[in-house]
Coordinates of C-alpha atoms in Angstrom, one line a residue:
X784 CA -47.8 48.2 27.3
X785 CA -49.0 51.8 29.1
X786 CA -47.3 52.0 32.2
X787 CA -50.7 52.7 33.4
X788 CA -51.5 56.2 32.5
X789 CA -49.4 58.2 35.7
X790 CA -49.3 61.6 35.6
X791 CA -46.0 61.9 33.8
X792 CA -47.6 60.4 30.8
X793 CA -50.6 62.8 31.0
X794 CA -48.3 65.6 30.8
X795 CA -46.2 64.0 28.1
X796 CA -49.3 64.1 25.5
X797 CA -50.2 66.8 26.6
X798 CA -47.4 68.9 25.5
X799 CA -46.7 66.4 22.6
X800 CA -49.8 68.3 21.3
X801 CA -48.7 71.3 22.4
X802 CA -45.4 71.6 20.8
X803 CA -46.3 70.1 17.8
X804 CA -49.1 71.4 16.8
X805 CA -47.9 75.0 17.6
X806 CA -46.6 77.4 14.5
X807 CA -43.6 79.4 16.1
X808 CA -43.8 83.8 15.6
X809 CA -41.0 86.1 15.3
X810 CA -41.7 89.4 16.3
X811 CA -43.9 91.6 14.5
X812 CA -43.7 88.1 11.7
X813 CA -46.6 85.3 12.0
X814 CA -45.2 82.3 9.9
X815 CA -47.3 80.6 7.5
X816 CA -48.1 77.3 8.5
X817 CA -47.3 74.0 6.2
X818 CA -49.8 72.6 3.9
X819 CA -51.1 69.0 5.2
X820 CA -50.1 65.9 3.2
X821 CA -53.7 64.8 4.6
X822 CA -57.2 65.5 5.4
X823 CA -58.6 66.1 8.9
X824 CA -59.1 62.9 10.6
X825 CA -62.2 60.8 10.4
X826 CA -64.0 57.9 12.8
X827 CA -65.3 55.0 10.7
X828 CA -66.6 53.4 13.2
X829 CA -65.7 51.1 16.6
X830 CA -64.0 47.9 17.0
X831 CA -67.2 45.5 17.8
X832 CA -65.1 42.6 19.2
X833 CA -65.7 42.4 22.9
X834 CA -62.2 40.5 22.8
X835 CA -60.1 43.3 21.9
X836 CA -59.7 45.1 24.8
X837 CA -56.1 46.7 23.8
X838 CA -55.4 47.3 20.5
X839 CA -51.7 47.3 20.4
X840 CA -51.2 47.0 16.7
X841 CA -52.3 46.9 13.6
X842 CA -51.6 46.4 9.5
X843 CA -53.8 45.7 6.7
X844 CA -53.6 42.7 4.8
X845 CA -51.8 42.6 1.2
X846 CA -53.7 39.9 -0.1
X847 CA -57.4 40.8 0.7
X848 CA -59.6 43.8 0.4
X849 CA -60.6 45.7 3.6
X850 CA -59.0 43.8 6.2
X851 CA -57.3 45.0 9.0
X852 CA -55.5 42.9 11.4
X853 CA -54.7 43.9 15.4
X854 CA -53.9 42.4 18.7
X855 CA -54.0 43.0 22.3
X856 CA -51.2 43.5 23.9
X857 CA -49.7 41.4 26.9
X858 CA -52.2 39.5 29.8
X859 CA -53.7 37.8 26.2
X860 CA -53.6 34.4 24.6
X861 CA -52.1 34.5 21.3
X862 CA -54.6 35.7 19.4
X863 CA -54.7 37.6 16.4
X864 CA -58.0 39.9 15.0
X865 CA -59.3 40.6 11.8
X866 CA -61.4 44.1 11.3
X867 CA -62.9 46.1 8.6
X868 CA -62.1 49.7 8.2
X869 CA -65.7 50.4 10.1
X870 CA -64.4 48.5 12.9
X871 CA -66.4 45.4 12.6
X872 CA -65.6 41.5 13.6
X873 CA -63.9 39.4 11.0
X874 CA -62.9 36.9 12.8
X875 CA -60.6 35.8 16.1
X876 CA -57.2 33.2 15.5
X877 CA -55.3 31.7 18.0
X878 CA -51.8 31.3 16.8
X879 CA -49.9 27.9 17.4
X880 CA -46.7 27.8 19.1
X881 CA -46.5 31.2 19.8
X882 CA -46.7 33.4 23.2
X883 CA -47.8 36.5 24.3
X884 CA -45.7 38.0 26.7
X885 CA -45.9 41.7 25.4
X886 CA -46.8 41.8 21.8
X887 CA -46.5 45.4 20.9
X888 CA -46.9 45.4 17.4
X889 CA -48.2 44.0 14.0
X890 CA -46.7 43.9 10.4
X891 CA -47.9 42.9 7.2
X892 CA -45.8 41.4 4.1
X893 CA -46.6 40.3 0.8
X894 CA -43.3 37.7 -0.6
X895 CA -42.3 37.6 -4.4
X896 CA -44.3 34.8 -5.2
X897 CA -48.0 36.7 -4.3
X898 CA -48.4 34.7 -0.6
X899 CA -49.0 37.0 2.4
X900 CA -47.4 36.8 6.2
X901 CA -48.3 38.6 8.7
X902 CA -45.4 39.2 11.4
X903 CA -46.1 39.5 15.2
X904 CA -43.2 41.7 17.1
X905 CA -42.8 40.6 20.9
X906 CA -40.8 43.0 21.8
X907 CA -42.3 44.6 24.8
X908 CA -39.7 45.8 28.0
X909 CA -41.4 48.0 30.1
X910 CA -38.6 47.6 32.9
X911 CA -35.7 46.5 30.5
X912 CA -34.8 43.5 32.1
X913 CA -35.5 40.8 29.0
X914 CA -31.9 40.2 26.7
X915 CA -34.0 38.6 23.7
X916 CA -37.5 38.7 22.0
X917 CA -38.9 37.5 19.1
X918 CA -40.9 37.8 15.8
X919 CA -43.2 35.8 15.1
X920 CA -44.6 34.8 11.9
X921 CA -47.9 33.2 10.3
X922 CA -49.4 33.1 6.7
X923 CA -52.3 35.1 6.7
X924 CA -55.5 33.4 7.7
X925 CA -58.6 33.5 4.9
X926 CA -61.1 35.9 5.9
X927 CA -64.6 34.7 4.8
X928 CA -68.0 36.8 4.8
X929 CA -69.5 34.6 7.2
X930 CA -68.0 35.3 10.2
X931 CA -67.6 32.4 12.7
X932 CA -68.1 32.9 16.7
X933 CA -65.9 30.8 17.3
X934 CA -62.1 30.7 17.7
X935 CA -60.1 29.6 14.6
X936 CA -56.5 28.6 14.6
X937 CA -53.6 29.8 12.4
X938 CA -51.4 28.5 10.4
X939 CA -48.0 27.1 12.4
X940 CA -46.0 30.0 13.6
X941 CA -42.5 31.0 12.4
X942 CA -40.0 32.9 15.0
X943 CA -36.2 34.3 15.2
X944 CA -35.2 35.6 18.6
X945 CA -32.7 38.8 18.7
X946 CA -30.7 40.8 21.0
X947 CA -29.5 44.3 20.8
X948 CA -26.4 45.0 20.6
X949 CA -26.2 48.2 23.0
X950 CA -28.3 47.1 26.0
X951 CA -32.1 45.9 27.0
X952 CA -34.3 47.7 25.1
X953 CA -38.3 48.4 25.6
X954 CA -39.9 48.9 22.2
X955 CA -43.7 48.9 20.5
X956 CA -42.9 49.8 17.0
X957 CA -42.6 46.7 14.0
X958 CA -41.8 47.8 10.4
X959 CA -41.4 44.9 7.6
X960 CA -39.9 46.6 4.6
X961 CA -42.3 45.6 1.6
X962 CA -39.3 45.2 -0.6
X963 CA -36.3 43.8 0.9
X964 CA -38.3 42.5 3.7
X965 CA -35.7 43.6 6.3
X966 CA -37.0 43.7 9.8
X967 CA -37.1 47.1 11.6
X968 CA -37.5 47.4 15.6
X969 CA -38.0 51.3 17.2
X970 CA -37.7 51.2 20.8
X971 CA -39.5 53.7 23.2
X972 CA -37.7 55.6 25.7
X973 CA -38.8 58.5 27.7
X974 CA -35.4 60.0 27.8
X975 CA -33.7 60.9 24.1
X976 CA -34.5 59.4 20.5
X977 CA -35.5 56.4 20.2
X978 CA -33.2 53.9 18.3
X979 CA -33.9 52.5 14.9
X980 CA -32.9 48.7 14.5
X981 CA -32.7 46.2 11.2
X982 CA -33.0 42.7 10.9
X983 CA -32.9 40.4 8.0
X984 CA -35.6 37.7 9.3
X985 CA -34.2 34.1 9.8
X986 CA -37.0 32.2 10.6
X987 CA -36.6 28.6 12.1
X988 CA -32.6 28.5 13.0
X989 CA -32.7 28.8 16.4
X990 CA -29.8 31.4 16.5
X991 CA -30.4 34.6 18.3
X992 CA -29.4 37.1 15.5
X993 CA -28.1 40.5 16.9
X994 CA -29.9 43.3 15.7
X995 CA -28.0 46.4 13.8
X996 CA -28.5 49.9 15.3
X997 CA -29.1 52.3 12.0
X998 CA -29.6 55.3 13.9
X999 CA -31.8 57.6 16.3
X1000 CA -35.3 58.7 15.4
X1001 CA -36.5 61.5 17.1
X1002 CA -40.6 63.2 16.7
X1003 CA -41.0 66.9 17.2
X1004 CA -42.7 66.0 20.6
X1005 CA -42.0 66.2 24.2
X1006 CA -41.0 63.3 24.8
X1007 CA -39.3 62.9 21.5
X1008 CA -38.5 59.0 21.3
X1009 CA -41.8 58.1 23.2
X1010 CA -42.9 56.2 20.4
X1011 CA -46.0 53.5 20.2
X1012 CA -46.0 51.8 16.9
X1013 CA -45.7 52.5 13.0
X1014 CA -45.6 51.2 9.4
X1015 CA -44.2 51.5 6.3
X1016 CA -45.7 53.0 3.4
X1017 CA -46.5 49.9 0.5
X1018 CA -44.2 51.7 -2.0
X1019 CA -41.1 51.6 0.4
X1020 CA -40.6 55.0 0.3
X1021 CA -42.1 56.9 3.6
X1022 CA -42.2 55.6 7.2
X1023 CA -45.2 56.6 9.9
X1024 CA -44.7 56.8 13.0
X1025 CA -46.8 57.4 16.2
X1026 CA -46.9 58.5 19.6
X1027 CA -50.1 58.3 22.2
X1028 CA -51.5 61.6 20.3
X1029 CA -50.2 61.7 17.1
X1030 CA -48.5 60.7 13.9
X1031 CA -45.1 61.6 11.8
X1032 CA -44.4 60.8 8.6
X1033 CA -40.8 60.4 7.2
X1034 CA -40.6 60.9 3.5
X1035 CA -38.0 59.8 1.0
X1036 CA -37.1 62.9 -1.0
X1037 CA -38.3 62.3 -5.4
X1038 CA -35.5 60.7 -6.5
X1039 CA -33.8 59.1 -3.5
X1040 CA -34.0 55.3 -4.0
X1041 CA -31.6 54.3 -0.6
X1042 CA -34.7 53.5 2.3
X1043 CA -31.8 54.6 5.2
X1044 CA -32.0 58.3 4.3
X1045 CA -35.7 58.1 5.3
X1046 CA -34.6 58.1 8.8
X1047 CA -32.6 61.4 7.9
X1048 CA -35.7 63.8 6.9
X1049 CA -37.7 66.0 8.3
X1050 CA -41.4 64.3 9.3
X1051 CA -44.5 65.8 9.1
X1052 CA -46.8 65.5 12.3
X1053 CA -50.3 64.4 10.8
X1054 CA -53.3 64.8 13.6
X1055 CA -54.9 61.8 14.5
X1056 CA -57.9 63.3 16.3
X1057 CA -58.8 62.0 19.4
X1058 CA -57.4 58.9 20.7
X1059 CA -57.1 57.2 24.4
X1060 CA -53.7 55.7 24.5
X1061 CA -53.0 55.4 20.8
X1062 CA -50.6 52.8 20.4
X1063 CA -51.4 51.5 16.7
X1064 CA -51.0 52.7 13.1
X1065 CA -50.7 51.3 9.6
X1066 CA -50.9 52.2 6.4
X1067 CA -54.0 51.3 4.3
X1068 CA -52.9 48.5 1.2
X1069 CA -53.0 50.9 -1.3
X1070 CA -50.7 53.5 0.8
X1071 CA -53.5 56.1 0.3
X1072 CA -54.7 56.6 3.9
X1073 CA -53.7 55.7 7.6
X1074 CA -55.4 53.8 9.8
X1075 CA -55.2 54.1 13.8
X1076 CA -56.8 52.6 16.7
X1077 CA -56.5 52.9 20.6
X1078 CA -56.1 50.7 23.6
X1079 CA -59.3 50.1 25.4
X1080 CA -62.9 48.5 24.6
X1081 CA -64.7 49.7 21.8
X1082 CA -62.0 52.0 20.5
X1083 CA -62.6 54.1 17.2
X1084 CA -61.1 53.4 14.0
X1085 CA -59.5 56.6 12.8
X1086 CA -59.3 56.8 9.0
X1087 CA -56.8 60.0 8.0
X1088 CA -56.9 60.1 4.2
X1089 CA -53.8 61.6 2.2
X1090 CA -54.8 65.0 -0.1
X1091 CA -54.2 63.9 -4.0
X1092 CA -51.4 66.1 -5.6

């Protein structure tokens, strides 16, 4: 969750845009700058539930066309949200045996067998005081073209609690890998890169599994490990990432076939457009655009589409 906006935050987005967006000169030398993996960024539309008030997350479904599913983030129920690209209501769910204490970010994941989960991360720690948190996990609700007003309820939920194994940890970012289905945590910090963690998902033993640090991630922004939520691409083979303004992609380079070396490339910073608090991005189901939403009432739906080689 913003620490509500303070002026340190201001400053950090600003110069977030700033540095990132800038093409460096050497004397008497103006560089050329890189060709965009994607077009300019465009507003479908607003999210028309008066319920979401903070979209913290958000991941489209596997299993059916044009749906988008978010949540608020922590002062909520347990609710999850179905959208359309536009941004309008598909639905609201109330998910059993679950809580919200700071849900920070949504994941979607299709199993071998065709059925599709969608994984909760509450993994919010603004002050780094909590030792374990938890992912929850439901099977994706039906969506239906008559949309009811009223509240339906979820499938029964799924969790695993985890520890780190370095210290307490504030994070917003969930990744499911849509092949292996390991569990990846990327925690925020305002000081440094943020740190990459894996989990393979043990839903239902009541053991608290220690996460595995795989390494540091770190945006060309100021700050650089500031980060606010992500996803990964439906072919397993490039990661985005996002801060309050905008959005880095990490490639695998053609050929490369091991998922860790995506944490070793070089991202490209893709502009999101305007956005108040951006805390949410995903990957549309056919990995051919992004999708990205902001905390606060009514917030746009941000459609970035990638160019076609």
């Amino acid at each position: 969750m913003i620490a509500k906006i303070s002026l340190f935050v201001i400053f950090a987005g600003v110069t977030s845009g700033f540095f990132s967006g800038c093409t460096l000169v050497s004397s008497g030398t103006t560089a050329t700058p890189p060709v965009s993996s994607f077009d300019s960024p465009k507003v479908n539309g607003q999210i028309r539930s008066a319920d979401i008030t903070e979209s913290s997350g958000i991941a489209a479904s596997k299993c059916q066309d044009n749906v988008l599913w978010t949540h608020n983030d922590s002062g909520d129920d347990a609710f999850v949200f179905a959208i359309n690209g536009a941004g309008e209501n598909l639905g609201k769910w109330k998910v059993p045996n679950a809580q919200n204490i700071d849900w920070e970010d949504i994941a979607t994941y299709k199993d071998k067998s065709g059925k599709c989960f969608i994984y909760i991360g509450e993994i919010g720690d603004n002050k780094a005081k909590r030792p374990e948190h938890s992912i929850f996990r439901i099977a994706e609700p039906a969506v239906t073209k008559a949309v009811s007003t009223d509240t339906l309820t979820t499938a029964e939920s799924e969790s695993f609690q985890f520890s780190y194994p370095d210290a307490n940890q504030d994070a917003e970012t969930l990744l499911v890998h849509p092949k292996t289905g390991d569990v990846y945590v990327v925690t925020k910090r305002v000081s440094g890169p943020a740190g990459i963690y894996r989990m393979r998902p043990d839903f239902g033993s009541g053991s608290i599994q220690k996460a595995e640090r795989v390494g540091d991630l770190s945006v060309p922004a100021i700050p650089n490990g500031f980060l606010t939520g992500g996803d990964i691409s439906p072919d397993g083979r490039a990661v985005i990432i996002c801060d309050y303004t905008q959005a880095y992609e990490y490639r695998l380079p053609q050929g490369e076939t091991h998922f860790a070396k995506v944490w070793l490339q070089e991202p490209e910073t893709v502009n999101l457009g305007k956005r108040k608090g951006g805390e949410a991005i995903c990957y549309s189901a056919d990995g051919t655009s992004l999708f990205a939403t902001s905390e606060g009432k009514n917030s746009p739906v941000i459609e970035v589409r990638r160019r076609t080689q």
